[in-house]
Amino acid sequence: MEPTTAHKEHAELAESFNKDEARVDWHDETLWWVRQKRDKMAWSLPEWEDLRETASRIKFNVLGNLHDYLVEFEKNAQLNGATVHWAADAKEHNEIVLKLLKEQGVQRMVKSKSMLTEECHLNPFLAEHGIEVIDTDLGERIVQLAKEPPSHIVLPCIHKKKEEIGDLFHIHLGTPAGNADPKFLTAAARLHLRKEFILSRAVITGVNFAVAETGEMVVCTNEGNADMGAHLADVHIACMGIEKIIPQRKHLGVFLRLLARSATGQPITTYSSHFRKPGAGQKLHIVLVDNGRSRQLGREEFRNSLKCIRCGACMNTCPVYRRSGGHSYHNAVAGPIGAILAPNLDMKENADLPFASTLCGSCSNVCPVKINIHEQLYKWRQVIVQEGYATTSKKASMQMMNMVLSRPTVFKTAGGVGRWVMRHFPGVVNNGLNPWYKQRDMPEAPKQSFADWYKKNKTL
């Protein structure tokens, strides 16, 4: 489902999400619980930091030699019997997939989770051409029934409560009204999707890792939906960004140990499935997609973002994402990593996203491949201002802050005036016109500045 909120900025969408305070608190607490599970798993491995460093270096090597690894992967995949396609952008990717489906006469098909196809808005494109896509990942199917995009790359319907899912299933799957038992709803979804698997002649899957050495792909799921689709369908179309390459099969051991622990706090995903050769009577197509990745690769300050293995750990820890919701980022990939990737696709349309961060650095601390996320967010802010995409109000406020912070006398005077106003006329700052006051209480004004306290209390 294509997002319909791209014309609104993060702050406006976050404000809308925050109107339901109970949901915000629940969303925040749930994602922090996932973050805590990640921490427990990380601390259980003495070699955790060595794994992160190793993964980061492997990806660094890949990015420095991406052309060679892609050519090697293509050669080996073709030797395995797969057909490899190259797509420069989302439009070309969608047209390739459509052509393959039309050749098979497919009008209804299944798809496992694929953030790349979300990025390319494949589902609505195929719908326009008379092909219905059934998402088979449970979370993806839930948001598809709700006619919404996923709000999280690992937990697509994390923004929905079980009661809402029960209502959706009652309307679309015919389950009893008011039944919100997760086990019952999961069983109902299983029955519903099994028919789709059996009848579908084609399947689209994403790709977590593609091994240059062997030409194989690895897809990680907890539900086995990618396996079911790929084994039952006549045609398997695997769609992947060109950055998903790793050099050798032995490197999988590093990434598989990091991925699930970082994503959901599991030791490993339930299914880590290898697809190398098409089965008897089947066809295997692999679509390699650039869609701005080469441009990002050429930006030295931002190229490390292509190391991302889509674990979602940065989202689970980010205080802004947890309390603003994934849909406020108006892109397929939300959260801190999405705020780095999106401006590369369209800097003007996504100029707001790098500012949706406290720059606290928690995202960088949990990233399994050690992407310097908060530093890249800060750098994007500079680039966006330099390119003229910052809003007039933001530019004016930054110029005002620059004037105050660069002049010690003005800074000291402004601080004193501010403290006096907050003590004697709190309504000046404690009102709805102050963005900070909308979601938090303003602190009590200190009696003196730190500079005055230090001058009085310093010792020689």
GROMACS .gro file of C-alpha atoms in nm:
model
  460
    1MET     CA    1   0.000   0.000   0.000
    2GLU     CA    2   0.143   0.339  -0.101
    3PRO     CA    3   0.161   0.595   0.178
    4THR     CA    4  -0.093   0.876   0.138
    5THR     CA    5   0.067   1.119   0.383
    6ALA     CA    6   0.382   1.216   0.193
    7HIS     CA    7   0.266   1.577   0.159
    8LYS     CA    8   0.268   1.622   0.538
    9GLU     CA    9   0.586   1.665   0.741
   10HIS     CA   10   0.700   1.453   1.033
   11ALA     CA   11   0.603   1.706   1.301
   12GLU     CA   12   0.244   1.731   1.177
   13LEU     CA   13   0.204   1.354   1.143
   14ALA     CA   14   0.364   1.295   1.484
   15GLU     CA   15   0.125   1.545   1.641
   16SER     CA   16  -0.166   1.353   1.494
   17PHE     CA   17  -0.030   1.025   1.634
   18ASN     CA   18   0.017   1.186   1.976
   19LYS     CA   19  -0.352   1.274   2.008
   20ASP     CA   20  -0.409   0.921   2.136
   21GLU     CA   21  -0.191   0.937   2.446
   22ALA     CA   22  -0.270   0.583   2.561
   23ARG     CA   23  -0.161   0.443   2.224
   24VAL     CA   24   0.158   0.646   2.229
   25ASP     CA   25   0.248   0.514   2.574
   26TRP     CA   26   0.173   0.157   2.470
   27HIS     CA   27   0.373   0.195   2.146
   28ASP     CA   28   0.666   0.342   2.337
   29GLU     CA   29   0.667   0.072   2.605
   30THR     CA   30   0.628  -0.215   2.359
   31LEU     CA   31   0.922  -0.108   2.144
   32TRP     CA   32   1.137  -0.044   2.450
   33TRP     CA   33   1.054  -0.398   2.565
   34VAL     CA   34   1.188  -0.525   2.232
   35ARG     CA   35   1.498  -0.312   2.280
   36GLN     CA   36   1.551  -0.469   2.624
   37LYS     CA   37   1.523  -0.817   2.471
   38ARG     CA   38   1.793  -0.715   2.226
   39ASP     CA   39   2.017  -0.602   2.512
   40LYS     CA   40   1.979  -0.931   2.699
   41MET     CA   41   2.076  -1.127   2.389
   42ALA     CA   42   2.371  -0.900   2.316
   43TRP     CA   43   2.503  -0.923   2.671
   44SER     CA   44   2.479  -1.303   2.659
   45LEU     CA   45   2.753  -1.311   2.394
   46PRO     CA   46   3.101  -1.210   2.512
   47GLU     CA   47   3.201  -1.170   2.147
   48TRP     CA   48   2.912  -0.936   2.061
   49GLU     CA   49   3.124  -0.629   1.992
   50ASP     CA   50   3.366  -0.839   1.788
   51LEU     CA   51   3.073  -0.960   1.578
   52ARG     CA   52   2.958  -0.602   1.521
   53GLU     CA   53   3.304  -0.492   1.421
   54THR     CA   54   3.349  -0.790   1.190
   55ALA     CA   55   3.012  -0.732   1.023
   56SER     CA   56   3.091  -0.364   0.977
   57ARG     CA   57   3.424  -0.441   0.813
   58ILE     CA   58   3.272  -0.704   0.583
   59LYS     CA   59   3.015  -0.451   0.469
   60PHE     CA   60   3.284  -0.187   0.427
   61ASN     CA   61   3.468  -0.426   0.199
   62VAL     CA   62   3.147  -0.491   0.003
   63LEU     CA   63   3.079  -0.122  -0.049
   64GLY     CA   64   3.435  -0.068  -0.171
   65ASN     CA   65   3.410  -0.354  -0.420
   66LEU     CA   66   3.039  -0.363  -0.492
   67HIS     CA   67   3.068  -0.382  -0.870
   68ASP     CA   68   3.293  -0.687  -0.859
   69TYR     CA   69   3.074  -0.870  -0.606
   70LEU     CA   70   2.759  -0.798  -0.807
   71VAL     CA   71   2.914  -0.933  -1.125
   72GLU     CA   72   3.035  -1.240  -0.935
   73PHE     CA   73   2.691  -1.296  -0.786
   74GLU     CA   74   2.523  -1.262  -1.127
   75LYS     CA   75   2.761  -1.514  -1.285
   76ASN     CA   76   2.712  -1.772  -1.010
   77ALA     CA   77   2.336  -1.720  -0.994
   78GLN     CA   78   2.310  -1.779  -1.367
   79LEU     CA   79   2.522  -2.093  -1.336
   80ASN     CA   80   2.271  -2.209  -1.073
   81GLY     CA   81   1.988  -2.170  -1.324
   82ALA     CA   82   1.848  -1.836  -1.210
   83THR     CA   83   1.770  -1.544  -1.442
   84VAL     CA   84   1.913  -1.213  -1.323
   85HIS     CA   85   1.757  -0.876  -1.404
   86TRP     CA   86   1.897  -0.528  -1.337
   87ALA     CA   87   1.676  -0.233  -1.245
   88ALA     CA   88   1.807   0.123  -1.229
   89ASP     CA   89   1.513   0.256  -1.029
   90ALA     CA   90   1.173   0.173  -0.880
   91LYS     CA   91   0.993   0.222  -1.212
   92GLU     CA   92   1.217  -0.024  -1.392
   93HIS     CA   93   1.190  -0.274  -1.105
   94ASN     CA   94   0.809  -0.263  -1.119
   95GLU     CA   95   0.803  -0.299  -1.496
   96ILE     CA   96   1.033  -0.603  -1.484
   97VAL     CA   97   0.813  -0.775  -1.226
   98LEU     CA   98   0.498  -0.691  -1.423
   99LYS     CA   99   0.648  -0.832  -1.743
  100LEU     CA  100   0.743  -1.158  -1.571
  101LEU     CA  101   0.394  -1.198  -1.423
  102LYS     CA  102   0.221  -1.120  -1.752
  103GLU     CA  103   0.434  -1.382  -1.927
  104GLN     CA  104   0.292  -1.638  -1.685
  105GLY     CA  105  -0.063  -1.505  -1.711
  106VAL     CA  106  -0.069  -1.432  -1.335
  107GLN     CA  107  -0.357  -1.222  -1.201
  108ARG     CA  108  -0.334  -1.306  -0.830
  109MET     CA  109  -0.018  -1.392  -0.640
  110VAL     CA  110   0.146  -1.408  -0.297
  111LYS     CA  111   0.435  -1.205  -0.159
  112SER     CA  112   0.648  -1.241   0.151
  113LYS     CA  113   0.783  -0.940   0.340
  114SER     CA  114   0.998  -0.718   0.120
  115MET     CA  115   1.088  -0.364   0.217
  116LEU     CA  116   1.230  -0.309  -0.131
  117THR     CA  117   0.891  -0.368  -0.293
  118GLU     CA  118   0.740  -0.129  -0.035
  119GLU     CA  119   1.005   0.125  -0.131
  120CYS     CA  120   0.914   0.082  -0.498
  121HIS     CA  121   0.535   0.083  -0.428
  122LEU     CA  122   0.501  -0.243  -0.618
  123ASN     CA  123   0.162  -0.350  -0.481
  124PRO     CA  124  -0.034  -0.045  -0.604
  125PHE     CA  125   0.153  -0.056  -0.935
  126LEU     CA  126   0.051  -0.416  -0.997
  127ALA     CA  127  -0.305  -0.342  -0.884
  128GLU     CA  128  -0.326  -0.072  -1.151
  129HIS     CA  129  -0.241  -0.342  -1.406
  130GLY     CA  130  -0.497  -0.592  -1.284
  131ILE     CA  131  -0.274  -0.808  -1.062
  132GLU     CA  132  -0.371  -0.861  -0.700
  133VAL     CA  133  -0.092  -0.918  -0.449
  134ILE     CA  134  -0.158  -1.102  -0.122
  135ASP     CA  135   0.099  -1.022   0.147
  136THR     CA  136   0.165  -1.338   0.348
  137ASP     CA  137   0.368  -1.206   0.638
  138LEU     CA  138   0.106  -1.178   0.914
  139GLY     CA  139   0.190  -0.820   1.005
  140GLU     CA  140   0.204  -0.716   0.640
  141ARG     CA  141  -0.131  -0.883   0.573
  142ILE     CA  142  -0.289  -0.698   0.864
  143VAL     CA  143  -0.181  -0.356   0.738
  144GLN     CA  144  -0.277  -0.456   0.384
  145LEU     CA  145  -0.630  -0.535   0.500
  146ALA     CA  146  -0.632  -0.201   0.682
  147LYS     CA  147  -0.514  -0.029   0.360
  148GLU     CA  148  -0.211   0.111   0.540
  149PRO     CA  149   0.164   0.091   0.478
  150PRO     CA  150   0.377  -0.091   0.738
  151SER     CA  151   0.497   0.130   1.022
  152HIS     CA  152   0.806  -0.075   1.111
  153ILE     CA  153   1.040  -0.281   0.894
  154VAL     CA  154   1.033  -0.586   1.123
  155LEU     CA  155   0.704  -0.535   1.310
  156PRO     CA  156   0.478  -0.394   1.035
  157CYS     CA  157   0.161  -0.361   1.246
  158ILE     CA  158   0.322  -0.266   1.577
  159HIS     CA  159   0.097   0.043   1.582
  160LYS     CA  160  -0.220  -0.168   1.597
  161LYS     CA  161  -0.380  -0.325   1.904
  162LYS     CA  162  -0.518  -0.677   1.902
  163GLU     CA  163  -0.875  -0.549   1.929
  164GLU     CA  164  -0.832  -0.354   1.606
  165ILE     CA  165  -0.687  -0.660   1.436
  166GLY     CA  166  -0.984  -0.863   1.558
  167ASP     CA  167  -1.219  -0.611   1.398
  168LEU     CA  168  -1.025  -0.625   1.070
  169PHE     CA  169  -1.037  -1.004   1.062
  170HIS     CA  170  -1.409  -0.999   1.139
  171ILE     CA  171  -1.471  -0.774   0.839
  172HIS     CA  172  -1.234  -0.940   0.592
  173LEU     CA  173  -1.194  -1.300   0.712
  174GLY     CA  174  -1.529  -1.356   0.879
  175THR     CA  175  -1.400  -1.427   1.231
  176PRO     CA  176  -1.645  -1.379   1.520
  177ALA     CA  177  -1.702  -1.018   1.618
  178GLY     CA  178  -1.517  -0.914   1.931
  179ASN     CA  179  -1.269  -1.203   1.927
  180ALA     CA  180  -0.923  -1.054   1.980
  181ASP     CA  181  -0.739  -1.362   2.104
  182PRO     CA  182  -0.398  -1.359   1.928
  183LYS     CA  183  -0.380  -1.739   1.895
  184PHE     CA  184  -0.726  -1.756   1.742
  185LEU     CA  185  -0.654  -1.469   1.501
  186THR     CA  186  -0.321  -1.625   1.398
  187ALA     CA  187  -0.492  -1.955   1.326
  188ALA     CA  188  -0.758  -1.777   1.120
  189ALA     CA  189  -0.487  -1.599   0.920
  190ARG     CA  190  -0.309  -1.930   0.864
  191LEU     CA  191  -0.621  -2.088   0.715
  192HIS     CA  192  -0.687  -1.782   0.502
  193LEU     CA  193  -0.333  -1.764   0.366
  194ARG     CA  194  -0.289  -2.138   0.309
  195LYS     CA  195  -0.549  -2.127   0.031
  196GLU     CA  196  -0.359  -1.839  -0.129
  197PHE     CA  197  -0.032  -2.030  -0.117
  198ILE     CA  198  -0.184  -2.337  -0.280
  199LEU     CA  199  -0.354  -2.144  -0.560
  200SER     CA  200  -0.074  -1.897  -0.636
  201ARG     CA  201   0.142  -1.968  -0.940
  202ALA     CA  202   0.395  -1.695  -0.858
  203VAL     CA  203   0.562  -1.560  -0.546
  204ILE     CA  204   0.769  -1.253  -0.471
  205THR     CA  205   1.013  -1.260  -0.182
  206GLY     CA  206   1.262  -1.018  -0.043
  207VAL     CA  207   1.627  -1.104   0.016
  208ASN     CA  208   1.816  -1.059   0.343
  209PHE     CA  209   2.156  -1.165   0.214
  210ALA     CA  210   2.292  -1.258  -0.130
  211VAL     CA  211   2.620  -1.453  -0.139
  212ALA     CA  212   2.852  -1.354  -0.424
  213GLU     CA  213   3.063  -1.669  -0.387
  214THR     CA  214   2.772  -1.910  -0.447
  215GLY     CA  215   2.502  -1.706  -0.618
  216GLU     CA  216   2.251  -1.801  -0.347
  217MET     CA  217   2.006  -1.591  -0.150
  218VAL     CA  218   1.908  -1.616   0.216
  219VAL     CA  219   1.562  -1.512   0.336
  220CYS     CA  220   1.496  -1.486   0.710
  221THR     CA  221   1.140  -1.522   0.843
  222ASN     CA  222   0.968  -1.631   1.162
  223GLU     CA  223   0.658  -1.763   0.989
  224GLY     CA  224   0.796  -1.968   0.700
  225ASN     CA  225   0.580  -1.779   0.453
  226ALA     CA  226   0.865  -1.719   0.208
  227ASP     CA  227   0.941  -2.093   0.204
  228MET     CA  228   0.579  -2.190   0.153
  229GLY     CA  229   0.540  -1.948  -0.136
  230ALA     CA  230   0.868  -2.034  -0.305
  231HIS     CA  231   0.818  -2.411  -0.285
  232LEU     CA  232   0.459  -2.414  -0.411
  233ALA     CA  233   0.473  -2.151  -0.686
  234ASP     CA  234   0.589  -2.210  -1.044
  235VAL     CA  235   0.777  -1.880  -1.051
  236HIS     CA  236   0.985  -1.729  -0.771
  237ILE     CA  237   1.079  -1.361  -0.814
  238ALA     CA  238   1.334  -1.242  -0.558
  239CYS     CA  239   1.371  -0.863  -0.534
  240MET     CA  240   1.679  -0.717  -0.365
  241GLY     CA  241   1.871  -0.396  -0.330
  242ILE     CA  242   2.225  -0.418  -0.463
  243GLU     CA  243   2.367  -0.356  -0.113
  244LYS     CA  244   2.240  -0.694   0.015
  245ILE     CA  245   2.553  -0.867  -0.120
  246ILE     CA  246   2.802  -1.037   0.112
  247PRO     CA  247   3.124  -1.190  -0.024
  248GLN     CA  248   3.127  -1.550   0.101
  249ARG     CA  249   2.893  -1.805   0.257
  250LYS     CA  250   3.108  -1.824   0.570
  251HIS     CA  251   3.021  -1.460   0.640
  252LEU     CA  252   2.657  -1.557   0.692
  253GLY     CA  253   2.747  -1.686   1.037
  254VAL     CA  254   2.836  -1.333   1.146
  255PHE     CA  255   2.523  -1.165   1.012
  256LEU     CA  256   2.273  -1.432   1.114
  257ARG     CA  257   2.395  -1.412   1.473
  258LEU     CA  258   2.347  -1.035   1.470
  259LEU     CA  259   2.023  -0.998   1.276
  260ALA     CA  260   1.759  -1.168   1.491
  261ARG     CA  261   1.920  -1.066   1.821
  262SER     CA  262   1.913  -0.703   1.709
  263ALA     CA  263   1.565  -0.721   1.559
  264THR     CA  264   1.350  -0.916   1.805
  265GLY     CA  265   1.585  -1.046   2.075
  266GLN     CA  266   1.590  -1.401   1.936
  267PRO     CA  267   1.906  -1.612   1.904
  268ILE     CA  268   1.820  -1.666   1.536
  269THR     CA  269   1.517  -1.636   1.310
  270THR     CA  270   1.291  -1.942   1.301
  271TYR     CA  271   1.362  -1.990   0.930
  272SER     CA  272   1.687  -1.890   0.760
  273SER     CA  273   1.619  -2.030   0.414
  274HIS     CA  274   1.873  -2.065   0.133
  275PHE     CA  275   1.752  -2.033  -0.227
  276ARG     CA  276   2.012  -2.132  -0.483
  277LYS     CA  277   1.859  -2.329  -0.770
  278PRO     CA  278   1.505  -2.337  -0.908
  279GLY     CA  279   1.316  -2.658  -0.832
  280ALA     CA  280   1.212  -2.904  -1.101
  281GLY     CA  281   0.967  -2.730  -1.334
  282GLN     CA  282   1.013  -2.396  -1.157
  283LYS     CA  283   1.169  -2.065  -1.259
  284LEU     CA  284   1.382  -1.841  -1.040
  285HIS     CA  285   1.420  -1.471  -1.123
  286ILE     CA  286   1.638  -1.229  -0.927
  287VAL     CA  287   1.585  -0.854  -0.967
  288LEU     CA  288   1.883  -0.643  -0.858
  289VAL     CA  289   1.773  -0.287  -0.784
  290ASP     CA  290   1.973   0.033  -0.755
  291ASN     CA  291   1.708   0.303  -0.695
  292GLY     CA  292   1.947   0.565  -0.560
  293ARG     CA  293   2.191   0.330  -0.392
  294SER     CA  294   2.478   0.414  -0.627
  295ARG     CA  295   2.418   0.782  -0.555
  296GLN     CA  296   2.433   0.714  -0.181
  297LEU     CA  297   2.748   0.506  -0.236
  298GLY     CA  298   2.909   0.811  -0.397
  299ARG     CA  299   2.831   1.032  -0.097
  300GLU     CA  300   3.123   0.966   0.135
  301GLU     CA  301   2.946   1.098   0.445
  302PHE     CA  302   2.642   0.875   0.389
  303ARG     CA  303   2.770   0.560   0.219
  304ASN     CA  304   2.789   0.368   0.550
  305SER     CA  305   2.408   0.375   0.561
  306LEU     CA  306   2.419   0.108   0.289
  307LYS     CA  307   2.558  -0.134   0.548
  308CYS     CA  308   2.208  -0.158   0.697
  309ILE     CA  309   2.071  -0.513   0.735
  310ARG     CA  310   1.716  -0.393   0.813
  311CYS     CA  311   1.698  -0.520   1.171
  312GLY     CA  312   1.498  -0.226   1.304
  313ALA     CA  313   1.706  -0.193   1.623
  314CYS     CA  314   1.750   0.181   1.569
  315MET     CA  315   1.372   0.222   1.560
  316ASN     CA  316   1.317   0.022   1.878
  317THR     CA  317   1.556   0.240   2.072
  318CYS     CA  318   1.480   0.581   1.920
  319PRO     CA  319   1.279   0.801   2.162
  320VAL     CA  320   1.139   1.001   1.870
  321TYR     CA  321   1.024   0.701   1.667
  322ARG     CA  322   0.873   0.531   1.970
  323ARG     CA  323   0.658   0.833   2.048
  324SER     CA  324   0.578   0.954   1.696
  325GLY     CA  325   0.495   0.629   1.514
  326GLY     CA  326   0.636   0.487   1.193
  327HIS     CA  327   0.381   0.649   0.963
  328SER     CA  328   0.505   0.993   1.066
  329TYR     CA  329   0.817   0.928   0.854
  330HIS     CA  330   0.603   0.901   0.535
  331ASN     CA  331   0.841   0.643   0.380
  332ALA     CA  332   0.877   0.266   0.352
  333VAL     CA  333   1.173   0.270   0.593
  334ALA     CA  334   1.099   0.477   0.903
  335GLY     CA  335   1.303   0.571   1.208
  336PRO     CA  336   1.663   0.691   1.223
  337ILE     CA  337   1.794   0.480   0.933
  338GLY     CA  338   1.497   0.583   0.720
  339ALA     CA  339   1.572   0.947   0.796
  340ILE     CA  340   1.915   0.893   0.638
  341LEU     CA  341   1.801   0.691   0.337
  342ALA     CA  342   1.493   0.896   0.242
  343PRO     CA  343   1.667   1.230   0.163
  344ASN     CA  344   1.889   1.041  -0.078
  345LEU     CA  345   1.579   0.940  -0.275
  346ASP     CA  346   1.420   1.286  -0.266
  347MET     CA  347   1.593   1.557  -0.063
  348LYS     CA  348   1.317   1.815  -0.099
  349GLU     CA  349   1.031   1.578  -0.012
  350ASN     CA  350   1.216   1.432   0.289
  351ALA     CA  351   1.400   1.739   0.418
  352ASP     CA  352   1.207   1.720   0.745
  353LEU     CA  353   1.321   1.371   0.846
  354PRO     CA  354   1.684   1.430   0.958
  355PHE     CA  355   1.545   1.686   1.203
  356ALA     CA  356   1.317   1.422   1.361
  357SER     CA  357   1.590   1.319   1.603
  358THR     CA  358   1.742   1.418   1.936
  359LEU     CA  359   2.088   1.313   1.809
  360CYS     CA  360   2.123   1.115   2.133
  361GLY     CA  361   2.329   0.846   1.959
  362SER     CA  362   2.132   0.547   2.090
  363CYS     CA  363   2.066   0.435   1.731
  364SER     CA  364   2.438   0.417   1.658
  365ASN     CA  365   2.500   0.232   1.984
  366VAL     CA  366   2.265  -0.054   1.897
  367CYS     CA  367   2.332  -0.080   1.522
  368PRO     CA  368   2.470  -0.432   1.457
  369VAL     CA  369   2.687  -0.311   1.169
  370LYS     CA  370   2.804   0.005   1.351
  371ILE     CA  371   2.652   0.266   1.120
  372ASN     CA  372   2.719   0.614   1.260
  373ILE     CA  373   2.350   0.699   1.228
  374HIS     CA  374   2.327   1.007   1.450
  375GLU     CA  375   2.634   1.162   1.288
  376GLN     CA  376   2.481   1.112   0.944
  377LEU     CA  377   2.155   1.269   1.061
  378TYR     CA  378   2.351   1.573   1.176
  379LYS     CA  379   2.536   1.588   0.844
  380TRP     CA  380   2.210   1.565   0.648
  381ARG     CA  381   2.082   1.867   0.839
  382GLN     CA  382   2.379   2.067   0.718
  383VAL     CA  383   2.338   1.949   0.359
  384ILE     CA  384   1.964   2.023   0.358
  385VAL     CA  385   2.019   2.379   0.485
  386GLN     CA  386   2.303   2.437   0.237
  387GLU     CA  387   2.088   2.311  -0.051
  388GLY     CA  388   1.806   2.547   0.047
  389TYR     CA  389   1.551   2.285   0.152
  390ALA     CA  390   1.510   2.392   0.515
  391THR     CA  391   1.186   2.573   0.602
  392THR     CA  392   1.188   2.949   0.647
  393SER     CA  393   1.097   2.919   1.015
  394LYS     CA  394   1.378   2.672   1.081
  395LYS     CA  395   1.635   2.888   0.904
  396ALA     CA  396   1.520   3.195   1.097
  397SER     CA  397   1.533   3.016   1.432
  398MET     CA  398   1.880   2.880   1.359
  399GLN     CA  399   2.004   3.225   1.262
  400MET     CA  400   1.862   3.363   1.585
  401MET     CA  401   2.031   3.088   1.788
  402ASN     CA  402   2.357   3.150   1.605
  403MET     CA  403   2.340   3.519   1.694
  404VAL     CA  404   2.274   3.442   2.062
  405LEU     CA  405   2.520   3.155   2.107
  406SER     CA  406   2.808   3.329   1.930
  407ARG     CA  407   2.791   3.640   2.151
  408PRO     CA  408   2.869   3.572   2.521
  409THR     CA  409   2.711   3.895   2.646
  410VAL     CA  410   2.391   3.838   2.450
  411PHE     CA  411   2.382   3.474   2.563
  412LYS     CA  412   2.419   3.569   2.930
  413THR     CA  413   2.158   3.844   2.907
  414ALA     CA  414   1.911   3.622   2.720
  415GLY     CA  415   1.954   3.347   2.978
  416GLY     CA  416   1.884   3.585   3.265
  417VAL     CA  417   1.576   3.728   3.094
  418GLY     CA  418   1.451   3.380   3.012
  419ARG     CA  419   1.484   3.260   3.372
  420TRP     CA  420   1.308   3.571   3.503
  421VAL     CA  421   1.018   3.530   3.258
  422MET     CA  422   0.976   3.160   3.338
  423ARG     CA  423   0.963   3.236   3.713
  424HIS     CA  424   0.727   3.534   3.702
  425PHE     CA  425   0.525   3.483   3.383
  426PRO     CA  426   0.524   3.105   3.314
  427GLY     CA  427   0.230   3.140   3.077
  428VAL     CA  428   0.460   3.302   2.821
  429VAL     CA  429   0.629   2.965   2.762
  430ASN     CA  430   0.371   2.723   2.904
  431ASN     CA  431   0.121   2.749   2.620
  432GLY     CA  432   0.016   2.568   2.305
  433LEU     CA  433   0.227   2.793   2.082
  434ASN     CA  434   0.543   2.644   2.234
  435PRO     CA  435   0.612   2.312   2.053
  436TRP     CA  436   0.806   2.178   2.351
  437TYR     CA  437   0.515   2.239   2.588
  438LYS     CA  438   0.272   2.040   2.372
  439GLN     CA  439   0.412   1.702   2.483
  440ARG     CA  440   0.605   1.776   2.802
  441ASP     CA  441   0.615   1.993   3.112
  442MET     CA  442   0.861   2.280   3.102
  443PRO     CA  443   1.127   2.259   3.375
  444GLU     CA  444   1.134   2.491   3.670
  445ALA     CA  445   1.361   2.785   3.600
  446PRO     CA  446   1.693   2.761   3.788
  447LYS     CA  447   1.777   3.039   4.030
  448GLN     CA  448   2.109   3.106   3.861
  449SER     CA  449   2.299   3.009   3.548
  450PHE     CA  450   2.571   2.745   3.549
  451ALA     CA  451   2.827   3.017   3.472
  452ASP     CA  452   2.723   3.215   3.782
  453TRP     CA  453   2.722   2.900   3.997
  454TYR     CA  454   3.068   2.803   3.871
  455LYS     CA  455   3.207   3.153   3.929
  456LYS     CA  456   3.080   3.143   4.288
  457ASN     CA  457   3.183   2.786   4.373
  458LYS     CA  458   3.502   2.720   4.176
  459THR     CA  459   3.811   2.641   4.379
  460LEU     CA  460   4.165   2.732   4.289
   0.00000   0.00000   0.00000
